Amino acid sequence: MEKERLKRLLKEIDGKGYKSYKKIEGVYNFGEYILFIDHVQPDPFAPPSKLRIRIPQEIAGFPYSLFSNESREIALRDFLTRKFYSAIKKISKGKRGSGKSGIISIDKPGQEILERTSVIVKREFVEVRFSVGLPAFGRKISSKNAQEIFFKEIPEIVKESLFFKNLNKAELTKHIEVTEDADFLREKLPQLNLVAFVADGSILPRKSGIEDKPLKEGKVIPFKSPEELKIEIELPNNGKISGMGIREGVTLIVGGGFHGKSTLLEALQFGIYNHIPGDGREFVVTSPWCVKIRAEDGRRVEKVDISPFIKDLPFGKKTEEFSTEDASGSTSQASNIIEALEAGAKLLLIDEDTSATNFMIRDRRMQRLVSKEKEPITPFIDKVRQLYRDYGVSTILVMGGSGDYFDVADCVICMVDYLPYDVTKKAKEICLIDKAQREKEGGESFGKITERIPLPESIDARKGKKEVKISPKGLYSIVFGKTTIDLSCVEQLVDVSQTKAIGDAIFYLKKYIDGKRTLREVVEMVMDDIERYGLDILSKFPVGDYASFRKFELIAAINRLRTLKVIQKR
Ligand code: ADP
Ligand code: MG
């Protein structure tokens, strides 16, 4: 249909009841682009209407070199989403009328550059997905406002943000090149036997605990690698950079309180993502198989074999198939580790600040007072080397509180006034002079990692009359059928659009659950599908608010589903 038809329709329904907006669902040719009105909201207070715009590449004009590989394509799509967002802010009048009337919106990216469904770029076209609160006063359609949105604001927003010729080329190129370099760096880590890299000059601290932008006020100390750990790498776009390489094995981060230990670890935990230019963490990269581990008391655990860490609980409770509706600090931390290993983690990040003390250490005096027979927990200190030796899983651990860990560390980094020093030699000398008095516990090997098989009936998204009820409630929570999944301790999530995609992915993966495949196998099949066909497969109709996520966060969400039932693979 031609765009004039939309204009006519809008005029016809002016002043009528909101339901009449249904008539405008359809596809309209605006000359320079095609407008898809995919879904019209039932009333002005409901979630806004879903729209797409597709611009042929002959008009959008993006050269293929800007999306010729995966890194570039994702960066370009992210950039265009940001530009569309700021063009809305600049051009649109915003709310006019009742409820969400008049509000144009698109997914808002944060500091990370994630793959998103908000913008799709192909050789043939650029597509943007956004929403509009179709305007009304009360429940009466306001045609004048609707026309202003469709025939004035949206065309301007599109022109300003999605036509190559109108964009800042230097800014766009930088966005793409930084992303490509960060991916290159991350992919290079295994070849160099590294699990993480922090570039010299990086700005690690954030504005505040709730704001992810770089700290600017006061004295900010840029990162500087100790000589011993310094590595130089040639990047495809930004040339040679230097920084600290963290090798495989066991790395300890020590130092006085408030000297920047947790800040370094947090930068590493988000080094699985690429960051926008100016973030300060552009070239802080971590192994994509890294999982942040913490205590999470209160979580549910379903038949996890935590016996490598915990055996013989009071009253003969078995830990080979440990289930609880309300885990303790130590059992939750043990479960989090075993689940991460089940999922294929190769690097664990642990901070003493968020760990259960009795899970991390048990010193000589305590060993004397409470005999091993009366202590179910084998502390992490006795398992961390075996984990690396038996399974090739490295650990980076913040530990300012116990020097017993010097014995098991390959590398000890000390933070002093926000700067890292390599104190490995000194720590090892101390080990010789001042031998640790504690006895090793928990046997000679790490123990078996038992995979689990999810059962189909246990994943049910129905609620009342609704066939499927799944929706994110903020970043860390998903309503899934009759239950709510609590993700507040799944720290590597960064974007509510990831949360949304994860919720739908749990529903999608039901089709692969057959009572034989393990959780990991099922999730990897889903990840393969997404890799091949894109995030769009998670939804029946095109949505603009999915962002990419890792299998670790998906598995973490399933593990926290309170209805989950599994059998162990023996
Ligand atoms: P620790 O874990 O060693 O106790 P934190 O990492 O929590 O210390 O850091 C303490 C404070 O110092 C935080 O408020 C953090 O923002 C700030 N900080 C960390 N690194 C730097 C830095 N490089 N420059 C300036 N301030 C920093
Ligand atoms: Mg700390």
Coordinates of C-alpha atoms and ligand atoms in Angstrom, one line a residue:
M1 CA 0.0 0.0 0.0
E2 CA 1.1 3.5 -0.6
K3 CA 1.7 5.9 2.3
E4 CA -1.3 8.0 1.3
R5 CA -3.5 5.1 2.2
L6 CA -2.1 5.3 5.8
K7 CA -2.9 9.0 5.9
R8 CA -6.5 8.4 4.7
L9 CA -7.0 5.6 7.2
L10 CA -5.7 7.8 10.0
K11 CA -8.1 10.6 9.0
E12 CA -11.0 8.2 8.9
I13 CA -10.5 6.9 12.4
D14 CA -10.0 10.3 14.0
G15 CA -11.9 10.7 17.3
K16 CA -13.1 7.0 17.1
G17 CA -12.5 4.4 19.8
Y18 CA -9.0 3.1 20.2
K19 CA -9.9 -0.3 18.7
S20 CA -10.1 1.3 15.3
Y21 CA -6.3 1.7 15.2
K22 CA -6.3 -2.1 14.4
K23 CA -7.1 -1.1 10.8
I24 CA -3.7 0.4 10.3
E25 CA -1.8 -2.8 10.8
G26 CA -0.1 -3.5 7.5
V27 CA 2.7 -2.6 5.2
Y28 CA 3.2 0.9 3.6
N29 CA 5.5 2.1 1.0
F30 CA 7.1 5.5 1.9
G31 CA 9.3 5.7 -1.2
E32 CA 12.6 5.8 0.6
Y33 CA 11.5 3.0 2.9
I34 CA 8.9 0.4 3.8
L35 CA 6.9 0.8 7.0
F36 CA 5.6 -2.3 8.7
I37 CA 3.0 -1.8 11.4
D38 CA 3.2 -5.3 12.8
H39 CA 1.2 -5.1 16.0
V40 CA -1.2 -2.4 17.2
Q41 CA -1.7 -2.1 21.0
P42 CA -5.2 -2.6 22.4
D43 CA -5.3 0.7 24.4
P44 CA -3.0 3.7 25.1
F45 CA -1.8 2.2 28.3
A46 CA -0.8 -1.2 26.9
P47 CA 2.8 -2.0 25.7
P48 CA 3.2 0.3 22.7
S49 CA 2.7 -0.8 19.1
K50 CA 5.4 -2.7 17.2
L51 CA 6.8 -1.2 14.0
R52 CA 9.6 -1.9 11.6
I53 CA 11.2 0.2 8.9
R54 CA 13.1 -1.3 6.0
I55 CA 15.4 0.9 3.9
P56 CA 16.8 -0.6 0.7
Q57 CA 20.7 -0.4 0.8
E58 CA 20.6 1.7 -2.4
I59 CA 19.1 4.4 -0.3
A60 CA 20.6 3.7 3.1
G61 CA 24.0 3.4 1.4
F62 CA 26.2 1.5 3.8
P63 CA 29.3 0.1 2.1
Y64 CA 29.7 -3.6 2.6
S65 CA 33.1 -3.1 4.3
L66 CA 31.2 -1.8 7.3
F67 CA 29.6 -5.1 8.0
S68 CA 31.8 -7.6 6.2
N69 CA 32.4 -9.8 9.2
E70 CA 30.5 -10.6 12.4
S71 CA 32.3 -8.1 14.6
R72 CA 31.8 -5.3 12.2
E73 CA 28.2 -6.1 11.6
I74 CA 27.4 -6.2 15.3
A75 CA 29.2 -2.9 15.9
L76 CA 27.4 -1.2 13.0
R77 CA 24.0 -2.5 14.2
D78 CA 24.7 -1.3 17.7
F79 CA 25.9 2.1 16.4
L80 CA 22.7 2.6 14.4
T81 CA 20.5 1.6 17.4
R82 CA 22.3 4.3 19.4
K83 CA 21.9 6.9 16.6
F84 CA 18.2 6.1 16.2
Y85 CA 17.8 6.4 19.9
S86 CA 19.4 9.9 20.1
A87 CA 17.5 11.0 16.9
I88 CA 14.2 10.2 18.7
K89 CA 15.4 12.2 21.7
K90 CA 16.3 15.1 19.4
I91 CA 13.4 15.1 17.0
S92 CA 10.3 13.6 18.7
K93 CA 8.0 15.7 20.8
G94 CA 7.5 12.6 23.0
K95 CA 4.3 12.0 25.0
R96 CA 1.2 13.7 23.7
G97 CA -2.1 12.3 25.1
S98 CA -3.0 9.5 27.4
G99 CA -0.8 6.7 28.7
K100 CA 2.1 6.1 26.3
S101 CA 0.5 8.2 23.5
G102 CA 3.1 9.7 21.2
I103 CA 6.2 8.1 22.7
I104 CA 8.6 6.6 20.1
S105 CA 11.1 4.2 21.6
I106 CA 13.9 1.8 20.7
D107 CA 16.1 -0.5 22.8
K108 CA 18.7 1.6 24.6
P109 CA 22.2 0.1 24.7
G110 CA 24.5 0.6 27.7
Q111 CA 28.3 0.5 27.8
E112 CA 28.4 -2.9 26.0
I113 CA 28.2 -3.5 22.3
L114 CA 25.9 -6.5 22.0
E115 CA 24.2 -8.1 19.1
R116 CA 20.7 -6.7 19.1
T117 CA 17.5 -7.3 17.1
S118 CA 16.8 -3.5 17.2
V119 CA 18.7 -3.0 13.9
I120 CA 19.3 -5.6 11.2
V121 CA 21.8 -4.9 8.4
K122 CA 21.9 -7.0 5.3
R123 CA 23.4 -6.5 1.8
E124 CA 19.9 -5.7 0.6
F125 CA 18.5 -3.5 3.3
V126 CA 18.7 -1.9 6.8
E127 CA 15.9 -2.7 9.1
V128 CA 15.0 -0.9 12.4
R129 CA 12.5 -2.2 14.9
F130 CA 11.0 0.2 17.4
S131 CA 7.7 1.0 19.1
V132 CA 5.2 3.8 19.1
G133 CA 2.5 4.6 21.6
L134 CA -0.3 5.3 19.1
P135 CA -1.8 8.6 20.3
A136 CA -5.2 9.1 21.9
F137 CA -6.9 11.3 24.4
G138 CA -8.7 9.1 26.8
R139 CA -9.6 6.3 24.4
K140 CA -10.3 8.6 21.5
I141 CA -7.9 8.4 18.6
S142 CA -5.9 11.5 17.9
S143 CA -5.3 11.5 14.2
K144 CA -3.4 14.7 14.1
N145 CA -0.8 13.5 16.5
A146 CA -0.6 10.1 14.7
Q147 CA 0.0 11.9 11.4
E148 CA 2.7 14.1 12.9
I149 CA 4.5 10.9 14.1
F150 CA 4.2 8.9 10.9
F151 CA 4.7 11.7 8.3
K152 CA 7.0 14.1 10.1
E153 CA 8.9 12.7 13.0
I154 CA 9.7 9.2 11.9
P155 CA 10.9 10.2 8.4
E156 CA 13.3 12.7 10.0
I157 CA 14.5 10.3 12.6
V158 CA 15.2 7.7 9.9
K159 CA 17.0 10.1 7.6
E160 CA 19.2 11.4 10.4
S161 CA 20.2 8.1 11.9
L162 CA 20.0 5.4 9.2
F163 CA 21.3 7.1 6.1
F164 CA 25.0 6.5 5.8
K165 CA 25.6 9.9 4.2
N166 CA 24.2 11.7 7.3
L167 CA 26.3 9.9 9.9
N168 CA 29.6 10.9 11.4
K169 CA 32.1 8.7 9.5
A170 CA 35.0 9.0 12.0
E171 CA 32.8 8.1 14.9
L172 CA 31.2 5.1 13.1
T173 CA 34.6 3.8 11.9
K174 CA 36.0 4.0 15.5
H175 CA 33.0 2.1 16.9
I176 CA 33.5 -0.7 14.3
E177 CA 37.3 -0.8 14.6
V178 CA 37.3 -0.9 18.4
T179 CA 34.8 -3.8 18.4
E180 CA 36.8 -5.7 15.8
D181 CA 40.0 -5.2 17.7
A182 CA 38.5 -6.3 21.0
D183 CA 37.1 -9.5 19.4
F184 CA 40.6 -10.1 17.8
L185 CA 42.2 -9.7 21.2
R186 CA 39.8 -12.1 23.0
E187 CA 40.2 -14.7 20.3
K188 CA 43.9 -14.4 20.6
L189 CA 44.0 -15.2 24.3
P190 CA 44.2 -19.1 24.1
Q191 CA 47.2 -18.9 21.7
L192 CA 49.0 -16.8 24.2
N193 CA 48.0 -19.1 27.1
L194 CA 46.1 -16.3 28.6
V195 CA 42.7 -16.1 30.2
A196 CA 42.5 -12.3 30.3
F197 CA 44.2 -9.2 29.2
V198 CA 44.0 -5.6 30.6
A199 CA 45.4 -2.9 28.4
D200 CA 47.7 -0.2 29.8
G201 CA 45.8 3.0 30.1
S202 CA 42.4 1.3 30.7
I203 CA 40.0 3.0 33.2
L204 CA 38.5 0.3 35.3
P205 CA 36.5 2.1 38.1
R206 CA 32.9 3.0 37.4
K207 CA 31.0 6.1 38.3
S208 CA 29.1 4.3 41.1
G209 CA 27.7 1.0 42.1
I210 CA 24.7 1.7 40.0
E211 CA 26.2 3.6 37.1
D212 CA 28.3 1.8 34.6
K213 CA 30.0 4.8 33.0
P214 CA 33.7 5.4 33.7
L215 CA 34.7 7.2 36.9
K216 CA 35.8 10.7 36.0
E217 CA 35.6 12.8 39.2
G218 CA 38.6 12.9 41.5
K219 CA 41.9 11.2 40.9
V220 CA 41.4 8.2 38.5
I221 CA 44.5 6.0 38.1
P222 CA 44.8 4.4 34.6
F223 CA 45.8 0.8 34.6
K224 CA 49.5 0.0 34.2
S225 CA 50.8 -3.5 33.9
P226 CA 53.6 -4.7 36.1
E227 CA 56.8 -5.4 33.9
E228 CA 56.7 -9.1 34.7
L229 CA 53.3 -9.6 33.2
K230 CA 53.5 -7.1 30.4
I231 CA 52.6 -8.3 26.9
E232 CA 52.5 -6.5 23.6
I233 CA 49.9 -7.2 21.0
E234 CA 49.4 -5.9 17.5
L235 CA 45.8 -5.1 16.8
P236 CA 44.3 -5.1 13.3
N237 CA 43.1 -1.4 13.5
N238 CA 44.6 0.3 16.6
G239 CA 48.2 -1.0 16.1
K240 CA 50.4 -2.1 18.9
I241 CA 49.1 -2.1 22.5
S242 CA 50.6 -3.3 25.8
G243 CA 49.0 -4.5 28.9
M244 CA 48.8 -7.2 31.6
G245 CA 48.3 -10.8 30.5
I246 CA 46.8 -13.1 33.1
R247 CA 47.9 -16.7 32.3
E248 CA 46.0 -19.9 32.7
G249 CA 46.2 -21.5 36.1
V250 CA 45.5 -20.0 39.5
T251 CA 45.9 -16.2 39.9
L252 CA 45.5 -14.4 43.2
I253 CA 44.7 -10.7 43.5
V254 CA 45.7 -9.5 46.9
G255 CA 46.2 -6.1 48.5
G256 CA 44.8 -3.8 51.2
G257 CA 41.2 -2.9 51.5
F258 CA 40.0 -0.2 49.1
H259 CA 43.0 -0.6 46.9
G260 CA 41.1 -1.7 43.8
K261 CA 41.0 -5.5 43.9
S262 CA 37.3 -5.9 43.3
T263 CA 37.4 -3.2 40.7
L264 CA 39.9 -5.2 38.7
L265 CA 37.9 -8.4 39.1
E266 CA 34.7 -6.7 38.0
A267 CA 36.4 -5.3 34.9
L268 CA 37.5 -8.9 34.1
Q269 CA 34.0 -10.3 34.6
F270 CA 32.6 -7.9 32.0
G271 CA 35.6 -8.5 29.7
I272 CA 33.4 -11.1 28.0
Y273 CA 31.7 -8.1 26.3
N274 CA 33.0 -5.4 24.0
H275 CA 32.7 -1.9 25.2
I276 CA 32.0 1.4 23.4
P277 CA 34.8 3.8 22.6
G278 CA 35.4 6.0 25.7
D279 CA 34.3 3.4 28.1
G280 CA 37.8 2.8 29.5
R281 CA 37.5 -1.0 29.2
E282 CA 37.7 -1.2 25.4
F283 CA 40.7 -3.5 25.5
V284 CA 40.0 -5.4 28.7
V285 CA 39.1 -8.8 27.5
T286 CA 38.4 -12.1 29.3
S287 CA 37.9 -15.7 28.1
P288 CA 34.4 -16.1 26.8
W289 CA 34.2 -19.3 29.0
C290 CA 34.5 -17.4 32.2
V291 CA 31.9 -17.5 34.9
K292 CA 31.7 -15.2 38.0
I293 CA 31.1 -17.4 41.0
R294 CA 29.6 -16.2 44.3
A295 CA 27.6 -17.3 47.3
E296 CA 23.9 -17.1 46.8
D297 CA 22.1 -18.3 49.9
G298 CA 18.4 -18.9 49.4
R299 CA 18.6 -20.2 45.9
R300 CA 17.1 -23.5 44.8
V301 CA 19.3 -26.3 43.8
E302 CA 18.1 -29.4 41.8
K303 CA 20.1 -32.6 42.1
V304 CA 23.6 -31.1 41.7
D305 CA 26.5 -33.4 42.6
I306 CA 28.4 -31.1 45.0
S307 CA 30.4 -34.0 46.5
P308 CA 33.8 -32.6 45.3
F309 CA 33.3 -29.8 47.9
I310 CA 30.7 -31.0 50.4
K311 CA 30.1 -34.5 51.8
D312 CA 28.0 -36.0 54.5
L313 CA 25.7 -33.3 55.7
P314 CA 24.0 -33.6 59.1
F315 CA 21.4 -36.4 59.3
G316 CA 23.0 -38.3 56.5
K317 CA 21.9 -36.0 53.8
K318 CA 23.6 -37.0 50.6
T319 CA 25.5 -34.5 48.5
E320 CA 25.9 -36.6 45.3
E321 CA 22.4 -35.5 44.4
F322 CA 22.0 -32.4 46.4
S323 CA 18.7 -30.6 46.3
T324 CA 17.3 -27.8 48.4
E325 CA 14.8 -25.0 48.2
D326 CA 17.0 -22.8 50.3
A327 CA 20.7 -23.2 49.9
S328 CA 23.2 -21.9 52.4
G329 CA 26.2 -19.7 51.6
S330 CA 28.6 -22.6 51.1
T331 CA 26.2 -25.0 49.4
S332 CA 25.0 -22.3 47.0
Q333 CA 28.6 -21.4 46.1
A334 CA 29.5 -25.1 45.6
S335 CA 26.5 -25.6 43.4
N336 CA 27.3 -22.5 41.4
I337 CA 30.8 -23.8 40.7
I338 CA 29.6 -27.3 39.8
E339 CA 26.8 -26.0 37.5
A340 CA 29.4 -23.7 35.8
L341 CA 31.7 -26.7 35.2
E342 CA 28.8 -28.7 33.9
A343 CA 28.1 -25.9 31.4
G344 CA 31.7 -26.0 30.2
A345 CA 33.3 -23.0 32.1
K346 CA 37.1 -22.7 31.7
L347 CA 37.7 -19.8 34.0
L348 CA 36.2 -19.0 37.4
L349 CA 36.2 -15.5 38.9
I350 CA 35.7 -15.3 42.6
D351 CA 35.8 -12.4 45.0
E352 CA 36.1 -12.8 48.8
D353 CA 33.6 -10.0 49.2
T354 CA 30.8 -12.2 47.8
S355 CA 32.0 -15.6 49.0
A356 CA 31.1 -17.8 51.9
T357 CA 34.2 -17.7 54.2
N358 CA 33.8 -21.4 55.3
F359 CA 33.8 -22.3 51.6
M360 CA 37.0 -20.5 50.9
I361 CA 39.3 -21.3 53.8
R362 CA 39.8 -23.5 56.9
D363 CA 42.9 -22.8 58.8
R364 CA 45.1 -25.0 61.0
R365 CA 43.5 -24.0 64.3
M366 CA 40.0 -24.7 63.0
Q367 CA 41.2 -28.0 61.6
R368 CA 42.4 -28.9 65.1
L369 CA 39.2 -27.8 66.9
V370 CA 36.7 -29.2 64.4
S371 CA 37.9 -32.5 63.0
K372 CA 37.4 -33.4 59.3
E373 CA 34.7 -35.9 60.2
K374 CA 32.6 -33.1 61.7
E375 CA 33.2 -30.7 58.8
P376 CA 31.3 -31.6 55.5
I377 CA 33.1 -28.8 53.5
T378 CA 36.4 -29.2 51.7
P379 CA 37.4 -25.6 51.2
F380 CA 38.1 -24.2 47.8
I381 CA 41.8 -23.8 48.6
D382 CA 42.2 -27.6 48.5
K383 CA 40.3 -27.9 45.2
V384 CA 41.5 -25.0 43.1
R385 CA 44.7 -26.6 41.8
Q386 CA 43.0 -29.9 41.1
L387 CA 40.4 -28.0 39.1
Y388 CA 43.2 -26.8 36.9
R389 CA 45.1 -30.0 36.8
D390 CA 42.2 -32.4 36.2
Y391 CA 39.9 -30.2 34.1
G392 CA 42.0 -27.3 32.8
V393 CA 39.8 -24.8 34.6
S394 CA 41.6 -21.7 35.7
T395 CA 40.7 -19.4 38.6
I396 CA 41.2 -15.7 39.3
L397 CA 40.6 -15.0 42.9
V398 CA 40.4 -11.9 45.0
M399 CA 41.7 -12.8 48.4
G400 CA 43.0 -10.1 50.8
G401 CA 42.2 -12.2 53.8
S402 CA 44.2 -15.4 53.7
G403 CA 47.9 -16.0 52.8
D404 CA 47.3 -19.8 52.9
Y405 CA 46.4 -19.3 49.2
F406 CA 50.0 -18.4 48.3
D407 CA 50.8 -22.1 48.3
V408 CA 48.3 -22.8 45.5
A409 CA 48.8 -19.8 43.3
D410 CA 50.7 -19.6 40.0
C411 CA 50.7 -15.8 40.1
V412 CA 50.0 -13.3 42.8
I413 CA 49.1 -9.8 41.8
C414 CA 49.1 -7.1 44.6
M415 CA 47.0 -4.0 44.2
V416 CA 48.6 -0.9 45.8
D417 CA 46.9 2.5 45.3
Y418 CA 44.9 1.1 42.4
L419 CA 48.0 -0.2 40.6
P420 CA 49.0 -3.9 40.2
Y421 CA 52.4 -5.4 41.2
D422 CA 53.6 -8.9 40.5
V423 CA 54.5 -10.2 44.0
T424 CA 54.6 -13.9 43.0
K425 CA 58.2 -14.4 44.0
K426 CA 57.8 -12.7 47.3
A427 CA 54.7 -14.7 48.1
K428 CA 56.5 -18.0 47.3
E429 CA 59.5 -16.9 49.5
I430 CA 57.1 -16.4 52.3
C431 CA 55.7 -19.9 51.7
L432 CA 59.2 -21.3 52.3
I433 CA 60.0 -19.3 55.4
D434 CA 56.6 -19.5 57.0
K435 CA 55.2 -22.9 56.1
A436 CA 51.4 -23.1 56.1
Q437 CA 50.4 -25.2 59.1
R438 CA 47.1 -26.5 57.6
E439 CA 46.6 -30.0 56.3
K440 CA 45.4 -30.7 52.9
E441 CA 41.8 -32.0 52.8
G442 CA 39.5 -33.6 50.3
G443 CA 41.6 -36.2 48.6
E444 CA 44.0 -36.3 45.6
S445 CA 41.7 -35.5 42.7
F446 CA 38.9 -33.0 42.2
G447 CA 36.2 -35.6 41.7
K448 CA 33.6 -36.3 39.1
I449 CA 31.5 -33.6 37.4
T450 CA 28.0 -35.2 37.0
E451 CA 25.9 -33.8 34.2
R452 CA 22.1 -33.6 34.6
I453 CA 19.3 -34.3 32.2
P454 CA 16.3 -31.9 32.4
L455 CA 12.8 -33.4 32.3
P456 CA 10.3 -31.9 29.9
E457 CA 7.3 -31.5 32.2
S458 CA 9.3 -29.4 34.6
I459 CA 9.5 -26.4 32.2
D460 CA 6.0 -24.9 31.9
A461 CA 5.3 -21.4 30.8
R462 CA 1.5 -21.6 31.2
K463 CA -0.3 -19.4 33.6
G464 CA -4.1 -19.5 34.0
K465 CA -5.7 -19.2 30.6
K466 CA -2.4 -18.0 29.1
E467 CA -0.6 -20.6 26.9
V468 CA 2.7 -18.7 27.5
K469 CA 3.4 -16.1 30.1
I470 CA 7.1 -15.1 30.0
S471 CA 8.3 -11.6 30.7
P472 CA 11.4 -10.0 32.1
K473 CA 10.9 -7.9 35.2
G474 CA 14.0 -5.7 35.2
L475 CA 17.5 -7.1 34.5
Y476 CA 17.6 -9.8 37.2
S477 CA 14.1 -11.4 37.1
I478 CA 12.0 -13.3 34.7
V479 CA 8.3 -14.2 35.2
F480 CA 8.1 -17.7 33.7
G481 CA 4.6 -19.2 33.9
K482 CA 3.6 -19.4 37.5
T483 CA 7.1 -18.8 38.9
T484 CA 9.7 -16.1 39.0
I485 CA 13.3 -16.8 38.2
D486 CA 15.6 -14.8 40.4
L487 CA 18.8 -13.8 38.5
S488 CA 20.1 -11.2 41.0
C489 CA 23.3 -13.3 41.6
V490 CA 23.9 -14.0 37.9
E491 CA 26.3 -11.1 37.8
Q492 CA 27.4 -11.2 34.2
L493 CA 24.1 -10.2 32.8
V494 CA 24.2 -6.6 31.7
D495 CA 21.1 -5.8 29.7
V496 CA 17.3 -6.4 30.2
S497 CA 17.1 -7.4 26.5
Q498 CA 19.4 -10.3 27.3
T499 CA 17.0 -11.2 30.2
K500 CA 14.1 -11.1 27.8
A501 CA 15.8 -13.3 25.2
I502 CA 16.8 -15.8 27.9
G503 CA 13.3 -16.1 29.1
D504 CA 12.1 -16.9 25.6
A505 CA 15.1 -19.2 25.0
I506 CA 14.0 -21.3 28.0
F507 CA 10.6 -21.7 26.3
Y508 CA 12.3 -22.4 22.9
L509 CA 14.6 -25.1 24.3
K510 CA 11.7 -27.2 25.5
K511 CA 11.6 -28.8 22.0
Y512 CA 15.1 -30.3 22.5
I513 CA 14.4 -31.7 26.0
D514 CA 13.7 -35.4 25.5
G515 CA 14.7 -36.9 28.9
K516 CA 18.0 -38.1 27.4
R517 CA 20.0 -35.0 26.4
T518 CA 21.9 -33.2 29.2
L519 CA 21.2 -29.6 30.1
R520 CA 24.4 -28.6 28.4
E521 CA 23.5 -30.4 25.2
V522 CA 20.1 -28.9 25.0
V523 CA 21.4 -25.4 25.6
E524 CA 24.2 -25.8 23.1
M525 CA 21.6 -26.9 20.5
V526 CA 19.7 -23.6 21.2
M527 CA 22.9 -21.6 20.9
D528 CA 23.7 -23.3 17.6
D529 CA 20.3 -22.4 16.3
I530 CA 20.8 -18.8 17.3
E531 CA 24.2 -18.7 15.8
R532 CA 22.8 -20.0 12.5
Y533 CA 19.5 -18.2 12.2
G534 CA 19.7 -15.3 14.6
L535 CA 17.9 -14.3 17.8
D536 CA 14.7 -14.0 15.8
I537 CA 14.1 -17.7 16.1
L538 CA 13.1 -17.1 19.8
S539 CA 10.0 -15.3 18.8
K540 CA 7.0 -16.0 16.6
F541 CA 7.1 -12.4 15.2
P542 CA 10.0 -10.0 14.8
V543 CA 10.9 -8.2 18.0
G544 CA 13.4 -5.3 18.5
D545 CA 14.3 -6.0 22.1
Y546 CA 16.5 -9.1 22.1
A547 CA 20.2 -8.9 22.9
S548 CA 22.7 -11.7 22.7
F549 CA 23.6 -13.8 25.7
R550 CA 25.9 -16.6 26.5
K551 CA 25.0 -20.2 27.2
F552 CA 26.2 -19.7 30.8
E553 CA 23.6 -17.2 31.6
L554 CA 20.9 -19.3 29.9
I555 CA 21.9 -22.3 31.9
A556 CA 22.1 -20.2 35.1
A557 CA 18.5 -19.1 34.5
I558 CA 17.3 -22.7 34.0
N559 CA 19.1 -23.8 37.1
R560 CA 17.2 -21.1 39.0
L561 CA 13.8 -22.1 37.7
R562 CA 12.0 -23.4 40.8
T563 CA 10.0 -26.0 38.9
L564 CA 13.0 -27.6 37.2
K565 CA 13.3 -31.4 37.6
V566 CA 16.3 -33.4 36.4
I567 CA 17.8 -36.8 36.6
Q568 CA 21.5 -37.2 36.8
K569 CA 23.5 -38.8 34.0
R570 CA 25.3 -41.8 35.5
Ligands
ADP1 P1 39.0 -3.4 47.3 O1 38.2 -4.6 46.6 O2 40.5 -3.6 47.1 O3 38.6 -3.2 48.7 P2 37.6 -1.7 45.4 O4 38.0 -2.3 44.1 O5 36.3 -1.9 45.9 O6 38.7 -2.1 46.5 O7 37.9 -0.1 45.2 C1 37.7 0.8 46.2 C2 37.3 2.1 45.6 O8 38.3 2.7 44.9 C3 36.1 2.1 44.7 O9 35.2 3.1 45.1 C4 36.6 2.3 43.4 O10 35.7 3.0 42.5 C5 37.9 3.1 43.6 N1 38.9 2.8 42.6 C6 39.2 1.6 42.1 N2 40.1 1.6 41.1 C7 40.4 2.9 41.0 C8 41.3 3.7 40.1 N3 42.1 3.0 39.2 N4 41.3 5.0 40.2 C9 40.5 5.6 41.1 N5 39.7 5.0 41.9 C10 39.6 3.7 41.9
MG2 MG 36.7 -5.8 47.4

